[in-house]
Tab-separated table of C-alpha atoms and ligand atoms in Angstrom:
chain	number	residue	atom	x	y	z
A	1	UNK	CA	0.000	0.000	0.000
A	2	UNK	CA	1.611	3.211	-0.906
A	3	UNK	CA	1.060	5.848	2.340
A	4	UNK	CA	1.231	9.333	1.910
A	5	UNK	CA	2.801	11.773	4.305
A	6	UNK	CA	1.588	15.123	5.711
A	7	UNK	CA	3.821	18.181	5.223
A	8	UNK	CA	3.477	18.277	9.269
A	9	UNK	CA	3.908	16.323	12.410
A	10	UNK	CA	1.105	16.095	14.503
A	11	UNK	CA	0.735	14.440	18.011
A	12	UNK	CA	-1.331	11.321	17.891
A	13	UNK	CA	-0.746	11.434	13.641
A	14	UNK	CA	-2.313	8.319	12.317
A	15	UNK	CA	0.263	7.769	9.388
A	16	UNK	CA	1.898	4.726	11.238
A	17	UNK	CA	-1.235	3.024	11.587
A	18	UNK	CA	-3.303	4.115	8.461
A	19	UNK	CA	-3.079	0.467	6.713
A	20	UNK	CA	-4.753	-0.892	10.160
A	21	UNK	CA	-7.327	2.152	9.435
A	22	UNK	CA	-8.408	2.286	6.074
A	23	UNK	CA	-9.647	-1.531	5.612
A	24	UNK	CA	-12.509	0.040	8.335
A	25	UNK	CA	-13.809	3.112	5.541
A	26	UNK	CA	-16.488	2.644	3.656
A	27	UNK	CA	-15.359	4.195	-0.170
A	28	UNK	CA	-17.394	7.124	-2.208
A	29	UNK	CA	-19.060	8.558	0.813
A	30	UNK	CA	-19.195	11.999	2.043
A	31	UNK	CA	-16.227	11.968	4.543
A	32	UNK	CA	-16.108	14.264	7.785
A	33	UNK	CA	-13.296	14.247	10.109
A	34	UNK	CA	-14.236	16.600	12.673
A	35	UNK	CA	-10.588	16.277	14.237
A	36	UNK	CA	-8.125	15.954	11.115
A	37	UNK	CA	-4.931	17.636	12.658
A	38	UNK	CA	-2.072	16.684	10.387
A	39	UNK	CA	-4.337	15.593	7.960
A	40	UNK	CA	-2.856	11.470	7.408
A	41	UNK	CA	-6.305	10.057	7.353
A	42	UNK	CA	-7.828	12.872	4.673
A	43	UNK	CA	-4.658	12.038	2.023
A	44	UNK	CA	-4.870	8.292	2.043
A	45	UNK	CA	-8.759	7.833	2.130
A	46	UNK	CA	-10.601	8.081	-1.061
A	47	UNK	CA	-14.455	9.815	-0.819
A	48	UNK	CA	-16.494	11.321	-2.939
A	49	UNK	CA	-16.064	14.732	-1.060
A	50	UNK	CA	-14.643	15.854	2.273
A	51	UNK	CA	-15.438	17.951	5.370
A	52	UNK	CA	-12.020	18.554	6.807
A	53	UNK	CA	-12.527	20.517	10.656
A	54	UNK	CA	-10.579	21.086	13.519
A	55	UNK	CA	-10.322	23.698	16.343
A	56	UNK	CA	-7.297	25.195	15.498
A	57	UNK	CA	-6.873	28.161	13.766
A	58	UNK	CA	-3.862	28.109	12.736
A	59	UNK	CA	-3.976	24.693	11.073
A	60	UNK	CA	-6.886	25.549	8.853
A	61	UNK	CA	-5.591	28.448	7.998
A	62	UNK	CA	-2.094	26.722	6.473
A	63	UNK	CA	-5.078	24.748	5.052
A	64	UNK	CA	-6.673	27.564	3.047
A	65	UNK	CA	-3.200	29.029	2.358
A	66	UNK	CA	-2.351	25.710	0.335
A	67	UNK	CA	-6.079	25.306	-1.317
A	68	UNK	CA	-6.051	29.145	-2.293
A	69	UNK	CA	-2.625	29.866	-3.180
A	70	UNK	CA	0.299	27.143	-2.851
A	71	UNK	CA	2.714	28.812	-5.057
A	72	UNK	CA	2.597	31.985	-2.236
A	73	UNK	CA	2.451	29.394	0.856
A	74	UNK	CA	5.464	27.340	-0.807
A	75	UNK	CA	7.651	30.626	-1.249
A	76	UNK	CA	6.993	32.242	1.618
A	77	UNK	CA	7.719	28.829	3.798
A	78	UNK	CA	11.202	27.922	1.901
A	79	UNK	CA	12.319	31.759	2.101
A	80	UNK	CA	12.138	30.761	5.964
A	81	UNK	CA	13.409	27.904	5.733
A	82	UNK	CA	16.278	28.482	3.906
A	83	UNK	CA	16.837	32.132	6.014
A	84	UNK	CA	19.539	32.406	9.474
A	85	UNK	CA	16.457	32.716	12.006
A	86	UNK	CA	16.473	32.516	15.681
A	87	UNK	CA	13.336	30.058	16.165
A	88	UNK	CA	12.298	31.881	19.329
A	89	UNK	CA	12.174	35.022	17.244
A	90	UNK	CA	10.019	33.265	15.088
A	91	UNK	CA	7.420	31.927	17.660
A	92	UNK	CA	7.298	35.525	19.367
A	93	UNK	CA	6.545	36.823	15.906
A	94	UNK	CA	4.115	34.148	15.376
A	95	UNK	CA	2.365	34.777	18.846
A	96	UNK	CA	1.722	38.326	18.305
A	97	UNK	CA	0.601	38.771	14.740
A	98	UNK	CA	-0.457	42.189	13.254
A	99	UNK	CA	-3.101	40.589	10.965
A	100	UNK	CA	-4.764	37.301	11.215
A	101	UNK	CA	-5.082	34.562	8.624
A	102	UNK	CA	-1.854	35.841	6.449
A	103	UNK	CA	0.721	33.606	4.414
A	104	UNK	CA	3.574	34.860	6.837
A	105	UNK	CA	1.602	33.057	9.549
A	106	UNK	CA	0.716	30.038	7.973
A	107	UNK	CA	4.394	29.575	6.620
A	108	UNK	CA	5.282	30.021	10.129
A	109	UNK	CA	3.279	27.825	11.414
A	110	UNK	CA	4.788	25.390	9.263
A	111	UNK	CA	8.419	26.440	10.761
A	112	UNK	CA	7.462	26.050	13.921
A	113	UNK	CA	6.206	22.682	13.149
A	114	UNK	CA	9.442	21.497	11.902
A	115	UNK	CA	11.462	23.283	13.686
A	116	UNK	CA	9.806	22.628	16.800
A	117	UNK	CA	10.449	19.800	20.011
A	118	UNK	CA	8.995	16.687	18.143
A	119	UNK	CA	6.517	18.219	16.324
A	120	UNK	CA	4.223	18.944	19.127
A	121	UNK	CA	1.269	21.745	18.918
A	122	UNK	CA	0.789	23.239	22.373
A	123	UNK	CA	-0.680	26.479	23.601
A	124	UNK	CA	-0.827	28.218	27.104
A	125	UNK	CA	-4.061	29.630	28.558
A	126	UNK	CA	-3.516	32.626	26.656
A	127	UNK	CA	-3.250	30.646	24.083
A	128	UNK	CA	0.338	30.881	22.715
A	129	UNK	CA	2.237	28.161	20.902
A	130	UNK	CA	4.579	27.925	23.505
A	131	UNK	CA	6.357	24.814	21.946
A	132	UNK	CA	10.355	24.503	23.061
A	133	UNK	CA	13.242	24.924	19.756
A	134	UNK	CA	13.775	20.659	19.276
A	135	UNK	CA	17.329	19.143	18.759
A	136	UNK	CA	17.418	18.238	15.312
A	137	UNK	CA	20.015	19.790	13.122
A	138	UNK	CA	19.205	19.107	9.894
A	139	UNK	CA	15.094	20.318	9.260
A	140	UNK	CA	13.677	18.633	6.483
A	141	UNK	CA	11.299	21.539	4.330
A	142	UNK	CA	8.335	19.423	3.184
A	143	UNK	CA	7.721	20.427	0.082
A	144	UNK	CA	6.883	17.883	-2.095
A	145	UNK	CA	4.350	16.891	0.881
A	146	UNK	CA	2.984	20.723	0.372
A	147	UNK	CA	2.461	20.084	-3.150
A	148	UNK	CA	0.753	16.441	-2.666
A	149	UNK	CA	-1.417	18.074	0.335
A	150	UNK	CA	-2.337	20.943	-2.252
A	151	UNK	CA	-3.425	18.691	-5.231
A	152	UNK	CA	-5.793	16.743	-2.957
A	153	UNK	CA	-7.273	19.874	-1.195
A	154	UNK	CA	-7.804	21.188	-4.957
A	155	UNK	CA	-8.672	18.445	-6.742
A	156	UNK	CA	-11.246	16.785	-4.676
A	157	UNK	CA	-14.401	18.378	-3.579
A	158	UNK	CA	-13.112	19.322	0.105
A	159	UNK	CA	-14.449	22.139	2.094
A	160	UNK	CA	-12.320	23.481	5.465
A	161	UNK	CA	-14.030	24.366	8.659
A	162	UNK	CA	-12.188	25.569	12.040
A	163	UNK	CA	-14.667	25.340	14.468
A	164	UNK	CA	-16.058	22.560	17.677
A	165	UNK	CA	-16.270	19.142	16.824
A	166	UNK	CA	-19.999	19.595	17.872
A	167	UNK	CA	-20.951	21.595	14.782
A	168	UNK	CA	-18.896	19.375	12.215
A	169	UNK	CA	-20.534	16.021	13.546
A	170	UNK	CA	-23.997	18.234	12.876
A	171	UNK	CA	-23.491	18.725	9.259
A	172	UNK	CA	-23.935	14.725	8.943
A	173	UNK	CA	-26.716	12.762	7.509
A	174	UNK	CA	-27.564	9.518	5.734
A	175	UNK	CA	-24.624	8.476	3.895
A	176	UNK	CA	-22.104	10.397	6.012
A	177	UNK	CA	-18.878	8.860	7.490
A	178	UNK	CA	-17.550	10.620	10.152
A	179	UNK	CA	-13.694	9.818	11.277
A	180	UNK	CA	-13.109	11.053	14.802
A	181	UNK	CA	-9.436	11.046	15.817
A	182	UNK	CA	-10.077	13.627	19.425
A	183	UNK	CA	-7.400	14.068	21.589
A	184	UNK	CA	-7.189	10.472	23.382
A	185	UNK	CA	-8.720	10.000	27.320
A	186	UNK	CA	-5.985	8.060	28.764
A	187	UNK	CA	-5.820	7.739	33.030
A	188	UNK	CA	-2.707	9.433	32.543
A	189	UNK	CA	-2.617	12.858	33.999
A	190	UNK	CA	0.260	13.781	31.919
A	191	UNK	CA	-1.344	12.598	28.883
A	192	UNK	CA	-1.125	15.168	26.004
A	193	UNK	CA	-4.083	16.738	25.766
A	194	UNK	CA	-2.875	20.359	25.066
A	195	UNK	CA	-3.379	20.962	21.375
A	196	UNK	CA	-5.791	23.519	22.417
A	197	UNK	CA	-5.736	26.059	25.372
A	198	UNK	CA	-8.613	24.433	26.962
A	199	UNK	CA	-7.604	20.741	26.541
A	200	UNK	CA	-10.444	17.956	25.805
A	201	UNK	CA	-11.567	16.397	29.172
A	202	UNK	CA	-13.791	13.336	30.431
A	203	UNK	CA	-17.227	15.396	29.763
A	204	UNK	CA	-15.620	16.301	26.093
A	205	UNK	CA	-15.265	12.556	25.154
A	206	UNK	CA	-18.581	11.750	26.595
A	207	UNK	CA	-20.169	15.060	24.508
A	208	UNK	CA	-18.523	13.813	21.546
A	209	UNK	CA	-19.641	10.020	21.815
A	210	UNK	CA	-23.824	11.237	22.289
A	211	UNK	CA	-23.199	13.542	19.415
A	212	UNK	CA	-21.775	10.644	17.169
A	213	UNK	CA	-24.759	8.594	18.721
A	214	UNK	CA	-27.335	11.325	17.446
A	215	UNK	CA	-25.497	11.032	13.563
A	216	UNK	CA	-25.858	7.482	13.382
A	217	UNK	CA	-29.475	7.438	14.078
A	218	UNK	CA	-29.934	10.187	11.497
A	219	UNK	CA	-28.443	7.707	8.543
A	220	UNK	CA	-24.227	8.436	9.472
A	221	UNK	CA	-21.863	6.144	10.018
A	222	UNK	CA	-19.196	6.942	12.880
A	223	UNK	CA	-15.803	5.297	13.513
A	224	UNK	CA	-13.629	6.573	16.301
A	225	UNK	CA	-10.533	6.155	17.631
A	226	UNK	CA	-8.998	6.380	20.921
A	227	UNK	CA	-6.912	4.484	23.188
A	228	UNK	CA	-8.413	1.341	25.197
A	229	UNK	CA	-9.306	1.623	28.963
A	230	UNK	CA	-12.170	1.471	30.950
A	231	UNK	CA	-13.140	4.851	30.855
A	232	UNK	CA	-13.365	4.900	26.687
A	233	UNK	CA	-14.971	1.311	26.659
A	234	UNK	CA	-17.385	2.802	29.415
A	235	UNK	CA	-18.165	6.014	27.174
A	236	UNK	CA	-18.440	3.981	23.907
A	237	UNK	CA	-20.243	1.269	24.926
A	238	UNK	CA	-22.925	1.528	22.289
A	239	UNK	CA	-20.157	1.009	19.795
A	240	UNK	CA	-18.419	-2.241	18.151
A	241	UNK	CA	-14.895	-2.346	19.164
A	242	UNK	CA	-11.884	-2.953	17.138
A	243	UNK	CA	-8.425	-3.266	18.541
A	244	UNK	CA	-5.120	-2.310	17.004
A	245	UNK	CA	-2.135	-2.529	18.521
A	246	UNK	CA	-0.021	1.056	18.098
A	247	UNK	CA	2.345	3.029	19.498
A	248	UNK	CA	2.017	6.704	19.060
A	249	UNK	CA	3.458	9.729	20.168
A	250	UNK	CA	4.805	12.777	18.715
A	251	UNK	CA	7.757	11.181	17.250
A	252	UNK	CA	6.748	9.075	15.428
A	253	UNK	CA	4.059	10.111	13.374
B	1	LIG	C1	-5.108	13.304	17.514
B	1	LIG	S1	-5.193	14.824	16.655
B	1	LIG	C2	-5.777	14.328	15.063
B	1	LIG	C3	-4.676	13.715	14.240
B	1	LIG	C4	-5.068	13.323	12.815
B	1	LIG	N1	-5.991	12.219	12.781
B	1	LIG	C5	-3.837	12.943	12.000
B	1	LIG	O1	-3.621	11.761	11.716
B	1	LIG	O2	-3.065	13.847	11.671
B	1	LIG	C6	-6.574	15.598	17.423
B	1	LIG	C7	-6.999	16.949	16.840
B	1	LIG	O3	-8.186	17.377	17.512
B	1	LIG	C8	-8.211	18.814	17.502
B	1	LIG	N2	-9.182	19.251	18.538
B	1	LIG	C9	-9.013	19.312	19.881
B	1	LIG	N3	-10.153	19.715	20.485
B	1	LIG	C10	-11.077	19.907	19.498
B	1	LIG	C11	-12.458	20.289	19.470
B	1	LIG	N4	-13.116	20.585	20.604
B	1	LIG	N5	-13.102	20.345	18.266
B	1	LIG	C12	-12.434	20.076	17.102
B	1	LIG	N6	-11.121	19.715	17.066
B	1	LIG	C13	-10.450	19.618	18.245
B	1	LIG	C14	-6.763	19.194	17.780
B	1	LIG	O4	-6.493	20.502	17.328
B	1	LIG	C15	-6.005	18.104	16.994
B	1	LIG	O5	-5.644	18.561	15.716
């Protein structure tokens, strides 16, 4: 099976496990993926159209950048790339933007990414990336993945949405397939739940699994995934299980 790569790292990516994945999606459906962070699922699954959502701004707005205008998003991002730049520089200029929604930030966004400790998205409370300079030396520029991200964004009928998971999961009707990939419940405090400044909780999870509930009985179908403890099998209960065996954090997406 030939897997394709996202131009980013994400926590919790799924492109180590996508083979285990795909073999559960049904094919030419309307596909919704109310979490799609680095986007592994959307560029390996093959649907008649696509709702691609997620709370962060920042992410859809790289998203637009390479649907509207790659050619601007791939210059600006190699310029810093291939530019002497201090990457705490970069962050502060990246945390306190004089316009919203610009190429600068999504090619920034991008640099951080890469350029960041193991790919991780964080923000504080006031919701700054606030993600540490990583180790690596040598920073790979993902172009080519910019360019394959780009085609698929243009070339198949997907629309982009930044907004609750709530709202997404309410666009769906019969025929629907909804791919959740949330921010996994795990009893571990330390577990990484801080892609957003308000995390995703106990009460999210349970929110998200009535709301997935709701789509099914109007004609969707919902697949989840999340990691396997009491609490999920508790919250899920009304769903078949399937278990895959995977090891994911940041590094290794
Ligand atoms: C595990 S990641 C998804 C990874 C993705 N499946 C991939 O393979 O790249 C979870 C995503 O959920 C998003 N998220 C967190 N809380 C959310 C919410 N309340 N509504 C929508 N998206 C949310 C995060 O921004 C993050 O991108």
């Amino acid at each position: 099976m030939n897997i394709e790569k996202s131009f980013l790292k994400w926590p919790g990516g799924k492109g180590r496990i996508i083979d285990k994945l795909l073999p559960h999606f049904p094919k030419d459906c309307q596909f919704i993926e109310p979490f799609v962070g680095a986007g592994n699922v959307f560029i390996n699954v093959s649907a008649k159209s696509y709702i691609l959502a997620d709370i962060n701004h920042d992410l859809i707005n790289t998203y637009s950048w390479l649907k509207d205008d790659l050619a601007m998003l791939y210059n600006t991002t190699k310029e810093l790339f291939d530019t002497e730049n201090d990457f705490y520089d970069i962050r502060s200029q990246f945390n306190h933007p004089k316009f919203r929604e610009t190429v600068k930030l999504a090619a920034q966004f991008i640099y951080l990414n890469r350029h960041g400790f193991n790919g991780m998205c964080r923000y504080n409370k006031k919701g700054e990336f606030n993600v540490p300079k990583g180790k690596h030396k040598n920073i790979y520029f993902p172009g080519a993945e910019m360019i394959n991200f780009s085609n698929k964004l243009l070339y198949s009928d997907a629309s982009l949405l930044c907004c609750d998971f709530t709202l997404t999961i309410g666009l769906a009707g019969a025929g629907s397939v909804i791919y959740c990939d949330p921010p996994y419940l795990t009893k571990h405090k330390d577990s990484f739940v801080g892609y957003t400044p308000s995390g995703f909780c106990y009460s999210d999870t349970e929110l998200l699994a009535d709301c997935l509930y709701d789509a099914v009985l109007r004609g969707a179908t919902a697949i989840i995934s999340n990691c396997d403890n009491s609490a999920t099998r508790d919250i899920f209960h009304r769903f078949k299980l399937h278990s895959i065996d995977a090891m994911l954090n940041s590094k290794l997406n």
